[in-house]
Short mmCIF file of N, CA, C and O in Angstrom, two decimals:
data_model
loop_
_atom_site.label_atom_id
_atom_site.label_comp_id
_atom_site.label_asym_id
_atom_site.label_seq_id
_atom_site.Cartn_x
_atom_site.Cartn_y
_atom_site.Cartn_z
N UNK A 1 14.26 35.06 -3.85
CA UNK A 1 14.73 33.81 -3.28
C UNK A 1 16.21 33.68 -3.61
O UNK A 1 16.63 33.93 -4.73
N UNK A 2 16.99 33.29 -2.66
CA UNK A 2 18.43 33.17 -2.85
C UNK A 2 18.75 32.05 -3.83
O UNK A 2 18.01 31.06 -3.94
N UNK A 3 19.86 32.24 -4.52
CA UNK A 3 20.29 31.24 -5.49
C UNK A 3 20.51 29.88 -4.83
O UNK A 3 20.15 28.84 -5.39
N UNK A 4 21.06 29.87 -3.63
CA UNK A 4 21.33 28.62 -2.93
C UNK A 4 20.02 27.88 -2.62
O UNK A 4 19.94 26.67 -2.75
N UNK A 5 18.96 28.60 -2.25
CA UNK A 5 17.66 27.98 -1.98
C UNK A 5 17.06 27.40 -3.24
O UNK A 5 16.51 26.30 -3.23
N UNK A 6 17.15 28.14 -4.34
CA UNK A 6 16.62 27.63 -5.61
C UNK A 6 17.36 26.38 -6.05
O UNK A 6 16.77 25.43 -6.56
N UNK A 7 18.67 26.39 -5.85
CA UNK A 7 19.48 25.23 -6.22
C UNK A 7 19.08 24.01 -5.39
O UNK A 7 18.90 22.92 -5.92
N UNK A 8 18.90 24.18 -4.09
CA UNK A 8 18.50 23.07 -3.22
C UNK A 8 17.13 22.52 -3.61
O UNK A 8 16.92 21.31 -3.64
N UNK A 9 16.20 23.42 -3.92
CA UNK A 9 14.87 22.99 -4.34
C UNK A 9 14.94 22.23 -5.66
O UNK A 9 14.29 21.21 -5.85
N UNK A 10 15.77 22.71 -6.59
CA UNK A 10 15.94 22.04 -7.88
C UNK A 10 16.52 20.64 -7.70
O UNK A 10 16.08 19.69 -8.35
N UNK A 11 17.51 20.51 -6.83
CA UNK A 11 18.11 19.19 -6.57
C UNK A 11 17.06 18.25 -5.97
O UNK A 11 16.93 17.10 -6.40
N UNK A 12 16.31 18.72 -4.97
CA UNK A 12 15.29 17.89 -4.33
C UNK A 12 14.22 17.47 -5.34
O UNK A 12 13.80 16.31 -5.37
N UNK A 13 13.79 18.38 -6.19
CA UNK A 13 12.78 18.06 -7.20
C UNK A 13 13.32 17.03 -8.19
O UNK A 13 12.61 16.11 -8.60
N UNK A 14 14.58 17.16 -8.57
CA UNK A 14 15.19 16.20 -9.49
C UNK A 14 15.29 14.82 -8.88
O UNK A 14 15.02 13.81 -9.54
N UNK A 15 15.68 14.74 -7.62
CA UNK A 15 15.76 13.45 -6.94
C UNK A 15 14.39 12.80 -6.81
O UNK A 15 14.24 11.60 -7.02
N UNK A 16 13.39 13.60 -6.48
CA UNK A 16 12.03 13.08 -6.38
C UNK A 16 11.52 12.57 -7.72
O UNK A 16 10.93 11.50 -7.81
N UNK A 17 11.77 13.32 -8.78
CA UNK A 17 11.35 12.89 -10.12
C UNK A 17 12.07 11.62 -10.53
O UNK A 17 11.47 10.71 -11.11
N UNK A 18 13.35 11.51 -10.20
CA UNK A 18 14.11 10.30 -10.52
C UNK A 18 13.58 9.09 -9.78
O UNK A 18 13.45 8.00 -10.33
N UNK A 19 13.24 9.27 -8.50
CA UNK A 19 12.70 8.17 -7.71
C UNK A 19 11.35 7.73 -8.26
O UNK A 19 11.04 6.55 -8.33
N UNK A 20 10.52 8.68 -8.65
CA UNK A 20 9.21 8.35 -9.20
C UNK A 20 9.33 7.62 -10.53
O UNK A 20 8.52 6.75 -10.85
N UNK A 21 10.35 7.93 -11.29
CA UNK A 21 10.52 7.30 -12.61
C UNK A 21 10.90 5.84 -12.49
O UNK A 21 10.55 5.04 -13.35
N UNK A 22 11.60 5.45 -11.42
CA UNK A 22 12.03 4.06 -11.29
C UNK A 22 11.16 3.24 -10.35
O UNK A 22 11.35 2.06 -10.21
N UNK A 23 10.18 3.86 -9.69
CA UNK A 23 9.30 3.15 -8.78
C UNK A 23 8.06 2.68 -9.53
O UNK A 23 7.38 3.47 -10.13
N UNK A 24 7.76 1.36 -9.48
CA UNK A 24 6.59 0.87 -10.20
C UNK A 24 5.30 1.33 -9.52
O UNK A 24 5.20 1.35 -8.30
N UNK A 25 4.32 1.69 -10.33
CA UNK A 25 3.02 2.09 -9.78
C UNK A 25 2.23 0.87 -9.34
O UNK A 25 1.53 0.90 -8.35
N UNK A 26 2.33 -0.22 -10.09
CA UNK A 26 1.63 -1.44 -9.73
C UNK A 26 2.52 -2.63 -10.08
O UNK A 26 3.37 -2.55 -10.94
N UNK A 27 2.31 -3.71 -9.38
CA UNK A 27 3.01 -4.96 -9.67
C UNK A 27 2.12 -6.09 -9.20
O UNK A 27 1.25 -5.91 -8.37
N UNK A 28 2.32 -7.25 -9.74
CA UNK A 28 1.53 -8.41 -9.36
C UNK A 28 2.32 -9.23 -8.36
O UNK A 28 3.53 -9.22 -8.34
N UNK A 29 1.60 -9.97 -7.53
CA UNK A 29 2.27 -10.92 -6.66
C UNK A 29 1.64 -12.28 -6.83
O UNK A 29 0.62 -12.44 -7.47
N UNK A 30 2.29 -13.30 -6.28
CA UNK A 30 1.81 -14.67 -6.44
C UNK A 30 0.74 -14.96 -5.42
O UNK A 30 0.86 -14.62 -4.26
N UNK A 31 -0.33 -15.62 -5.88
CA UNK A 31 -1.44 -15.92 -4.98
C UNK A 31 -1.67 -17.40 -4.77
O UNK A 31 -2.09 -17.81 -3.73
N UNK A 32 -1.43 -18.22 -5.75
CA UNK A 32 -1.76 -19.63 -5.59
C UNK A 32 -3.26 -19.81 -5.48
O UNK A 32 -4.02 -19.15 -6.17
N UNK A 33 -3.72 -20.64 -4.54
CA UNK A 33 -5.14 -20.90 -4.38
C UNK A 33 -5.67 -20.20 -3.14
O UNK A 33 -4.93 -19.88 -2.23
N UNK A 34 -6.97 -20.03 -3.09
CA UNK A 34 -7.58 -19.36 -1.94
C UNK A 34 -7.46 -20.26 -0.72
O UNK A 34 -7.81 -21.42 -0.76
N UNK A 35 -6.92 -19.71 0.37
CA UNK A 35 -6.80 -20.51 1.59
C UNK A 35 -7.84 -20.11 2.62
O UNK A 35 -7.88 -20.64 3.70
N UNK A 36 -8.69 -19.17 2.30
CA UNK A 36 -9.79 -18.75 3.17
C UNK A 36 -11.07 -19.34 2.58
O UNK A 36 -11.48 -18.95 1.49
N UNK A 37 -11.71 -20.29 3.26
CA UNK A 37 -12.88 -20.93 2.67
C UNK A 37 -14.02 -19.97 2.36
O UNK A 37 -14.85 -20.25 1.52
N UNK A 38 -14.06 -18.81 3.01
CA UNK A 38 -15.12 -17.85 2.74
C UNK A 38 -14.84 -16.97 1.54
O UNK A 38 -15.67 -16.18 1.14
N UNK A 39 -13.65 -17.08 0.95
CA UNK A 39 -13.25 -16.19 -0.14
C UNK A 39 -12.78 -17.04 -1.32
O UNK A 39 -12.03 -17.97 -1.16
N UNK A 40 -13.23 -16.68 -2.50
CA UNK A 40 -12.78 -17.37 -3.70
C UNK A 40 -11.76 -16.51 -4.41
O UNK A 40 -11.57 -15.34 -4.11
N UNK A 41 -11.07 -17.09 -5.39
CA UNK A 41 -10.11 -16.32 -6.19
C UNK A 41 -10.81 -15.16 -6.88
O UNK A 41 -10.26 -14.08 -7.01
N UNK A 42 -12.07 -15.38 -7.29
CA UNK A 42 -12.82 -14.31 -7.94
C UNK A 42 -13.05 -13.14 -6.98
O UNK A 42 -12.97 -11.98 -7.36
N UNK A 43 -13.31 -13.47 -5.69
CA UNK A 43 -13.49 -12.42 -4.68
C UNK A 43 -12.25 -11.56 -4.55
O UNK A 43 -12.33 -10.37 -4.26
N UNK A 44 -11.08 -12.15 -4.75
CA UNK A 44 -9.82 -11.43 -4.60
C UNK A 44 -9.36 -10.82 -5.92
O UNK A 44 -8.24 -10.34 -6.02
N UNK A 45 -10.20 -10.84 -6.93
CA UNK A 45 -9.82 -10.21 -8.18
C UNK A 45 -9.25 -11.18 -9.19
O UNK A 45 -8.52 -10.79 -10.09
N UNK A 46 -9.52 -12.47 -9.03
CA UNK A 46 -9.05 -13.45 -10.00
C UNK A 46 -7.82 -14.16 -9.51
O UNK A 46 -7.15 -13.76 -8.57
N UNK A 47 -7.52 -15.27 -10.15
CA UNK A 47 -6.35 -16.06 -9.79
C UNK A 47 -5.11 -15.45 -10.41
O UNK A 47 -5.10 -15.09 -11.56
N UNK A 48 -4.08 -15.32 -9.59
CA UNK A 48 -2.82 -14.80 -10.09
C UNK A 48 -1.72 -15.71 -9.62
O UNK A 48 -1.65 -16.10 -8.48
N UNK A 49 -0.83 -16.00 -10.47
CA UNK A 49 0.32 -16.82 -10.12
C UNK A 49 1.40 -16.56 -11.13
O UNK A 49 1.36 -15.58 -11.85
N UNK A 50 2.37 -17.42 -11.17
CA UNK A 50 3.42 -17.26 -12.17
C UNK A 50 4.59 -16.46 -11.66
O UNK A 50 4.98 -16.56 -10.52
N UNK A 51 5.14 -15.64 -12.55
CA UNK A 51 6.41 -14.98 -12.26
C UNK A 51 6.28 -13.67 -11.52
O UNK A 51 7.27 -12.98 -11.29
N UNK A 52 5.11 -13.25 -11.14
CA UNK A 52 4.96 -11.99 -10.41
C UNK A 52 4.92 -10.79 -11.32
O UNK A 52 5.17 -9.67 -10.90
N UNK A 53 4.62 -10.98 -12.59
CA UNK A 53 4.52 -9.85 -13.51
C UNK A 53 5.87 -9.40 -14.01
O UNK A 53 6.87 -10.08 -13.89
N UNK A 54 5.92 -8.21 -14.60
CA UNK A 54 7.13 -7.69 -15.20
C UNK A 54 8.23 -7.42 -14.20
O UNK A 54 9.40 -7.35 -14.56
N UNK A 55 7.90 -7.26 -12.92
CA UNK A 55 8.90 -6.90 -11.93
C UNK A 55 9.51 -8.12 -11.26
O UNK A 55 10.39 -7.97 -10.43
N UNK A 56 9.08 -9.31 -11.61
CA UNK A 56 9.65 -10.52 -11.02
C UNK A 56 9.39 -10.57 -9.53
O UNK A 56 8.45 -9.99 -9.02
N UNK A 57 10.24 -11.27 -8.80
CA UNK A 57 10.06 -11.45 -7.37
C UNK A 57 10.72 -10.36 -6.54
O UNK A 57 10.61 -10.37 -5.33
N UNK A 58 11.42 -9.41 -7.15
CA UNK A 58 12.10 -8.36 -6.40
C UNK A 58 11.14 -7.31 -5.87
O UNK A 58 11.42 -6.65 -4.89
N UNK A 59 10.01 -7.12 -6.52
CA UNK A 59 9.06 -6.07 -6.13
C UNK A 59 7.72 -6.70 -5.79
O UNK A 59 6.73 -6.46 -6.46
N UNK A 60 7.67 -7.48 -4.73
CA UNK A 60 6.44 -8.15 -4.35
C UNK A 60 5.47 -7.20 -3.66
O UNK A 60 5.86 -6.45 -2.77
N UNK A 61 4.23 -7.24 -4.06
CA UNK A 61 3.15 -6.52 -3.42
C UNK A 61 2.22 -7.56 -2.81
O UNK A 61 2.15 -8.68 -3.28
N UNK A 62 1.52 -7.19 -1.79
CA UNK A 62 0.52 -8.03 -1.16
C UNK A 62 -0.84 -7.41 -1.42
O UNK A 62 -0.97 -6.20 -1.38
N UNK A 63 -1.81 -8.23 -1.70
CA UNK A 63 -3.16 -7.70 -1.91
C UNK A 63 -3.91 -7.67 -0.60
O UNK A 63 -3.72 -8.50 0.27
N UNK A 64 -4.80 -6.70 -0.51
CA UNK A 64 -5.67 -6.60 0.65
C UNK A 64 -7.06 -6.18 0.20
O UNK A 64 -7.24 -5.68 -0.90
N UNK A 65 -8.03 -6.39 1.08
CA UNK A 65 -9.41 -5.99 0.80
C UNK A 65 -9.86 -5.06 1.92
O UNK A 65 -9.69 -5.35 3.09
N UNK A 66 -10.44 -3.93 1.52
CA UNK A 66 -10.92 -2.94 2.48
C UNK A 66 -12.19 -3.48 3.14
O UNK A 66 -13.11 -3.91 2.45
N UNK A 67 -12.22 -3.46 4.48
CA UNK A 67 -13.37 -3.98 5.22
C UNK A 67 -14.25 -2.87 5.79
O UNK A 67 -15.38 -3.12 6.16
N UNK A 68 -13.74 -1.65 5.88
CA UNK A 68 -14.54 -0.51 6.37
C UNK A 68 -15.45 -0.02 5.25
O UNK A 68 -15.14 -0.21 4.07
N UNK A 69 -16.57 0.61 5.61
CA UNK A 69 -17.46 1.13 4.57
C UNK A 69 -16.74 2.16 3.71
O UNK A 69 -16.93 2.21 2.50
N UNK A 70 -15.91 2.98 4.32
CA UNK A 70 -15.00 3.85 3.57
C UNK A 70 -13.77 4.05 4.44
O UNK A 70 -13.89 4.24 5.65
N UNK A 71 -12.60 3.96 3.84
CA UNK A 71 -11.34 4.04 4.56
C UNK A 71 -10.55 5.23 4.06
O UNK A 71 -10.26 5.33 2.86
N UNK A 72 -10.23 6.15 4.98
CA UNK A 72 -9.42 7.31 4.62
C UNK A 72 -7.96 6.88 4.52
O UNK A 72 -7.41 6.34 5.48
N UNK A 73 -7.37 7.11 3.37
CA UNK A 73 -5.96 6.78 3.15
C UNK A 73 -5.16 8.06 3.31
O UNK A 73 -5.51 9.10 2.74
N UNK A 74 -4.07 7.98 4.04
CA UNK A 74 -3.40 9.17 4.54
C UNK A 74 -1.94 9.29 4.10
O UNK A 74 -1.35 8.33 3.62
N UNK A 75 -1.38 10.48 4.33
CA UNK A 75 0.00 10.78 3.94
C UNK A 75 1.02 10.22 4.91
O UNK A 75 2.21 10.16 4.59
N UNK A 76 0.61 9.81 6.10
CA UNK A 76 1.49 9.24 7.11
C UNK A 76 0.69 8.21 7.91
O UNK A 76 -0.55 8.24 7.89
N UNK A 77 1.36 7.30 8.62
CA UNK A 77 0.64 6.25 9.35
C UNK A 77 0.05 6.73 10.68
O UNK A 77 0.36 6.21 11.75
N UNK A 78 -0.82 7.74 10.59
CA UNK A 78 -1.54 8.22 11.77
C UNK A 78 -2.81 8.92 11.32
O UNK A 78 -2.92 9.37 10.19
N UNK A 79 -3.77 9.02 12.24
CA UNK A 79 -5.08 9.58 11.90
C UNK A 79 -5.09 11.10 11.78
O UNK A 79 -6.08 11.66 11.31
N UNK A 80 -4.01 11.76 12.15
CA UNK A 80 -3.96 13.21 12.05
C UNK A 80 -3.36 13.72 10.75
O UNK A 80 -3.37 14.91 10.48
N UNK A 81 -2.84 12.83 9.92
CA UNK A 81 -2.17 13.25 8.68
C UNK A 81 -3.19 13.53 7.57
O UNK A 81 -4.36 13.17 7.67
N UNK A 82 -2.71 14.15 6.53
CA UNK A 82 -3.56 14.56 5.41
C UNK A 82 -4.20 13.35 4.72
O UNK A 82 -3.56 12.33 4.50
N UNK A 83 -5.48 13.50 4.37
CA UNK A 83 -6.19 12.45 3.62
C UNK A 83 -5.81 12.59 2.14
O UNK A 83 -5.96 13.65 1.55
N UNK A 84 -5.28 11.51 1.57
CA UNK A 84 -4.86 11.48 0.17
C UNK A 84 -6.02 11.06 -0.73
O UNK A 84 -6.25 11.63 -1.79
N UNK A 85 -6.74 10.04 -0.30
CA UNK A 85 -7.89 9.53 -1.05
C UNK A 85 -8.71 8.63 -0.15
O UNK A 85 -8.35 8.40 1.00
N UNK A 86 -9.79 8.08 -0.68
CA UNK A 86 -10.68 7.21 0.08
C UNK A 86 -10.84 5.89 -0.66
O UNK A 86 -10.99 5.87 -1.88
N UNK A 87 -10.77 4.78 0.08
CA UNK A 87 -11.05 3.46 -0.49
C UNK A 87 -12.39 2.99 0.09
O UNK A 87 -12.72 3.29 1.24
N UNK A 88 -13.14 2.27 -0.70
CA UNK A 88 -14.46 1.81 -0.29
C UNK A 88 -14.45 0.34 0.08
O UNK A 88 -13.58 -0.42 -0.36
N UNK A 89 -15.45 -0.07 0.85
CA UNK A 89 -15.56 -1.46 1.28
C UNK A 89 -15.54 -2.39 0.08
O UNK A 89 -16.21 -2.15 -0.93
N UNK A 90 -14.71 -3.44 0.17
CA UNK A 90 -14.60 -4.42 -0.90
C UNK A 90 -13.51 -4.10 -1.91
O UNK A 90 -13.16 -4.96 -2.71
N UNK A 91 -12.98 -2.87 -1.90
CA UNK A 91 -11.90 -2.52 -2.84
C UNK A 91 -10.69 -3.42 -2.57
O UNK A 91 -10.33 -3.68 -1.42
N UNK A 92 -10.06 -3.87 -3.64
CA UNK A 92 -8.81 -4.60 -3.55
C UNK A 92 -7.68 -3.59 -3.69
O UNK A 92 -7.68 -2.79 -4.62
N UNK A 93 -6.74 -3.61 -2.74
CA UNK A 93 -5.64 -2.66 -2.74
C UNK A 93 -4.31 -3.42 -2.80
O UNK A 93 -4.23 -4.57 -2.41
N UNK A 94 -3.28 -2.74 -3.30
CA UNK A 94 -1.93 -3.31 -3.37
C UNK A 94 -1.11 -2.72 -2.23
O UNK A 94 -0.94 -1.52 -2.13
N UNK A 95 -0.59 -3.60 -1.39
CA UNK A 95 0.18 -3.20 -0.22
C UNK A 95 1.67 -3.38 -0.52
O UNK A 95 2.11 -4.48 -0.86
N UNK A 96 2.41 -2.30 -0.40
CA UNK A 96 3.86 -2.34 -0.65
C UNK A 96 4.59 -2.85 0.59
O UNK A 96 5.47 -3.69 0.50
N UNK A 97 4.23 -2.34 1.77
CA UNK A 97 4.88 -2.76 3.00
C UNK A 97 4.03 -2.33 4.19
O UNK A 97 3.04 -1.64 4.05
N UNK A 98 4.44 -2.76 5.40
CA UNK A 98 3.74 -2.41 6.62
C UNK A 98 4.71 -1.77 7.61
O UNK A 98 5.91 -2.01 7.56
N UNK A 99 4.16 -0.94 8.51
CA UNK A 99 4.95 -0.33 9.57
C UNK A 99 4.06 -0.14 10.78
O UNK A 99 2.85 -0.32 10.71
N UNK A 100 4.68 0.25 11.91
CA UNK A 100 3.91 0.58 13.10
C UNK A 100 3.60 2.06 13.10
O UNK A 100 4.42 2.87 12.69
N UNK A 101 2.40 2.39 13.53
CA UNK A 101 1.98 3.78 13.59
C UNK A 101 0.97 3.95 14.70
O UNK A 101 0.93 3.16 15.65
N UNK A 102 0.13 4.95 14.58
CA UNK A 102 -0.89 5.22 15.59
C UNK A 102 -1.87 4.06 15.68
O UNK A 102 -2.31 3.52 14.66
N UNK A 103 -2.22 3.68 16.88
CA UNK A 103 -3.15 2.57 17.09
C UNK A 103 -4.57 2.96 16.69
O UNK A 103 -5.04 4.05 17.02
N UNK A 104 -5.22 2.06 15.96
CA UNK A 104 -6.62 2.24 15.57
C UNK A 104 -7.37 1.01 16.07
O UNK A 104 -7.11 -0.11 15.61
N UNK A 105 -8.25 1.21 17.02
CA UNK A 105 -9.00 0.11 17.63
C UNK A 105 -8.07 -1.01 18.10
O UNK A 105 -8.35 -2.20 17.88
N UNK A 106 -6.94 -0.66 18.71
CA UNK A 106 -6.02 -1.64 19.24
C UNK A 106 -5.03 -2.21 18.23
O UNK A 106 -4.21 -3.06 18.58
N UNK A 107 -5.07 -1.78 16.99
CA UNK A 107 -4.15 -2.28 15.95
C UNK A 107 -3.23 -1.13 15.53
O UNK A 107 -3.71 -0.13 15.00
N UNK A 108 -1.91 -1.28 15.75
CA UNK A 108 -0.99 -0.19 15.41
C UNK A 108 -0.27 -0.40 14.08
O UNK A 108 0.68 0.30 13.77
N UNK A 109 -0.70 -1.37 13.29
CA UNK A 109 -0.09 -1.60 11.98
C UNK A 109 -0.75 -0.75 10.91
O UNK A 109 -1.97 -0.58 10.89
N UNK A 110 0.06 -0.23 10.03
CA UNK A 110 -0.41 0.55 8.88
C UNK A 110 0.24 -0.01 7.64
O UNK A 110 1.39 -0.46 7.66
N UNK A 111 -0.49 0.00 6.53
CA UNK A 111 0.00 -0.49 5.24
C UNK A 111 0.23 0.68 4.30
O UNK A 111 -0.61 1.58 4.19
N UNK A 112 1.36 0.63 3.60
CA UNK A 112 1.64 1.61 2.55
C UNK A 112 1.07 1.05 1.26
O UNK A 112 1.51 0.00 0.77
N UNK A 113 0.06 1.72 0.72
CA UNK A 113 -0.64 1.26 -0.47
C UNK A 113 -0.09 1.95 -1.71
O UNK A 113 0.25 3.14 -1.66
N UNK A 114 -0.04 1.23 -2.80
CA UNK A 114 0.50 1.77 -4.05
C UNK A 114 -0.48 1.51 -5.19
O UNK A 114 -0.23 0.70 -6.06
N UNK A 115 -1.58 2.19 -5.16
CA UNK A 115 -2.61 2.06 -6.19
C UNK A 115 -2.73 3.36 -6.97
O UNK A 115 -3.72 4.06 -6.90
N UNK A 116 -1.67 3.71 -7.68
CA UNK A 116 -1.67 4.96 -8.43
C UNK A 116 -1.10 6.11 -7.62
O UNK A 116 -0.36 6.93 -8.14
N UNK A 117 -1.42 6.18 -6.34
CA UNK A 117 -0.81 7.14 -5.42
C UNK A 117 -0.36 6.36 -4.20
O UNK A 117 -0.94 5.34 -3.85
N UNK A 118 0.69 6.82 -3.56
CA UNK A 118 1.17 6.18 -2.34
C UNK A 118 0.41 6.78 -1.18
O UNK A 118 0.36 7.99 -1.01
N UNK A 119 -0.21 5.94 -0.37
CA UNK A 119 -0.99 6.40 0.78
C UNK A 119 -0.99 5.32 1.85
O UNK A 119 -0.86 4.13 1.54
N UNK A 120 -1.15 5.73 3.10
CA UNK A 120 -1.18 4.81 4.24
C UNK A 120 -2.61 4.50 4.63
O UNK A 120 -3.45 5.39 4.71
N UNK A 121 -2.88 3.22 4.90
CA UNK A 121 -4.19 2.79 5.39
C UNK A 121 -4.01 1.95 6.63
O UNK A 121 -3.07 1.15 6.73
N UNK A 122 -4.90 2.12 7.60
CA UNK A 122 -4.84 1.33 8.83
C UNK A 122 -5.10 -0.14 8.53
O UNK A 122 -6.09 -0.50 7.89
N UNK A 123 -4.22 -1.00 9.03
CA UNK A 123 -4.38 -2.44 8.84
C UNK A 123 -5.63 -2.96 9.53
O UNK A 123 -6.13 -4.03 9.19
N UNK A 124 -6.16 -2.20 10.46
CA UNK A 124 -7.38 -2.59 11.16
C UNK A 124 -8.53 -2.79 10.19
O UNK A 124 -9.42 -3.59 10.42
N UNK A 125 -8.49 -2.07 9.06
CA UNK A 125 -9.59 -2.11 8.11
C UNK A 125 -9.18 -2.66 6.75
O UNK A 125 -9.87 -2.42 5.75
N UNK A 126 -8.07 -3.39 6.70
CA UNK A 126 -7.63 -4.02 5.45
C UNK A 126 -7.31 -5.48 5.75
O UNK A 126 -6.41 -5.80 6.53
N UNK A 127 -8.06 -6.37 5.13
CA UNK A 127 -7.89 -7.81 5.30
C UNK A 127 -6.87 -8.32 4.28
O UNK A 127 -6.94 -7.95 3.10
N UNK A 128 -5.92 -9.14 4.73
CA UNK A 128 -4.92 -9.71 3.82
C UNK A 128 -4.90 -11.22 3.96
O UNK A 128 -5.35 -11.77 4.96
N UNK A 129 -4.37 -11.87 2.95
CA UNK A 129 -4.22 -13.32 2.98
C UNK A 129 -2.83 -13.73 3.45
O UNK A 129 -2.62 -14.87 3.79
N UNK A 130 -1.90 -12.78 3.42
CA UNK A 130 -0.58 -13.02 3.97
C UNK A 130 -0.04 -11.69 4.47
O UNK A 130 -0.46 -10.64 4.03
N UNK A 131 0.88 -11.77 5.39
CA UNK A 131 1.42 -10.55 6.00
C UNK A 131 2.37 -9.84 5.03
O UNK A 131 3.27 -10.47 4.48
N UNK A 132 2.18 -8.54 4.82
CA UNK A 132 3.11 -7.79 3.95
C UNK A 132 4.49 -7.68 4.58
O UNK A 132 4.64 -7.81 5.80
N UNK A 133 5.48 -7.43 3.77
CA UNK A 133 6.83 -7.22 4.29
C UNK A 133 6.86 -5.93 5.09
O UNK A 133 6.00 -5.07 4.96
N UNK A 134 7.89 -5.79 5.92
CA UNK A 134 8.06 -4.57 6.70
C UNK A 134 8.76 -3.51 5.86
O UNK A 134 9.60 -3.83 5.03
N UNK A 135 8.42 -2.26 6.10
CA UNK A 135 9.03 -1.14 5.40
C UNK A 135 10.46 -0.93 5.89
O UNK A 135 10.78 -1.21 6.99
#
């Protein structure tokens, strides 16, 4: 392998490691009270409020609940990308942001989830109490 190729790979790996070091794996967001009469705070994983955790208001995450019996979470916002992991019905997930991607049952929104690994899930199968920010 040429020295220039090794150098480029080393730089890319260093940048990726640096980005991972400063990106939070999880953060809390403010919930207030349940505004869906069919759902209680306990259903959503307990009441959360206050300052948004250690990251303050700069790193807001939105919570969602998986509605499909099992949801394939992917490396890109489309059904042809690699499956990273699977979420099960009722799982509470942390949504970092939303984007447009391949339509699933008429819904072209996808959520970038940050629950230990970064993966995309179709918004068609994730219920939220508020709309996540755009990526």
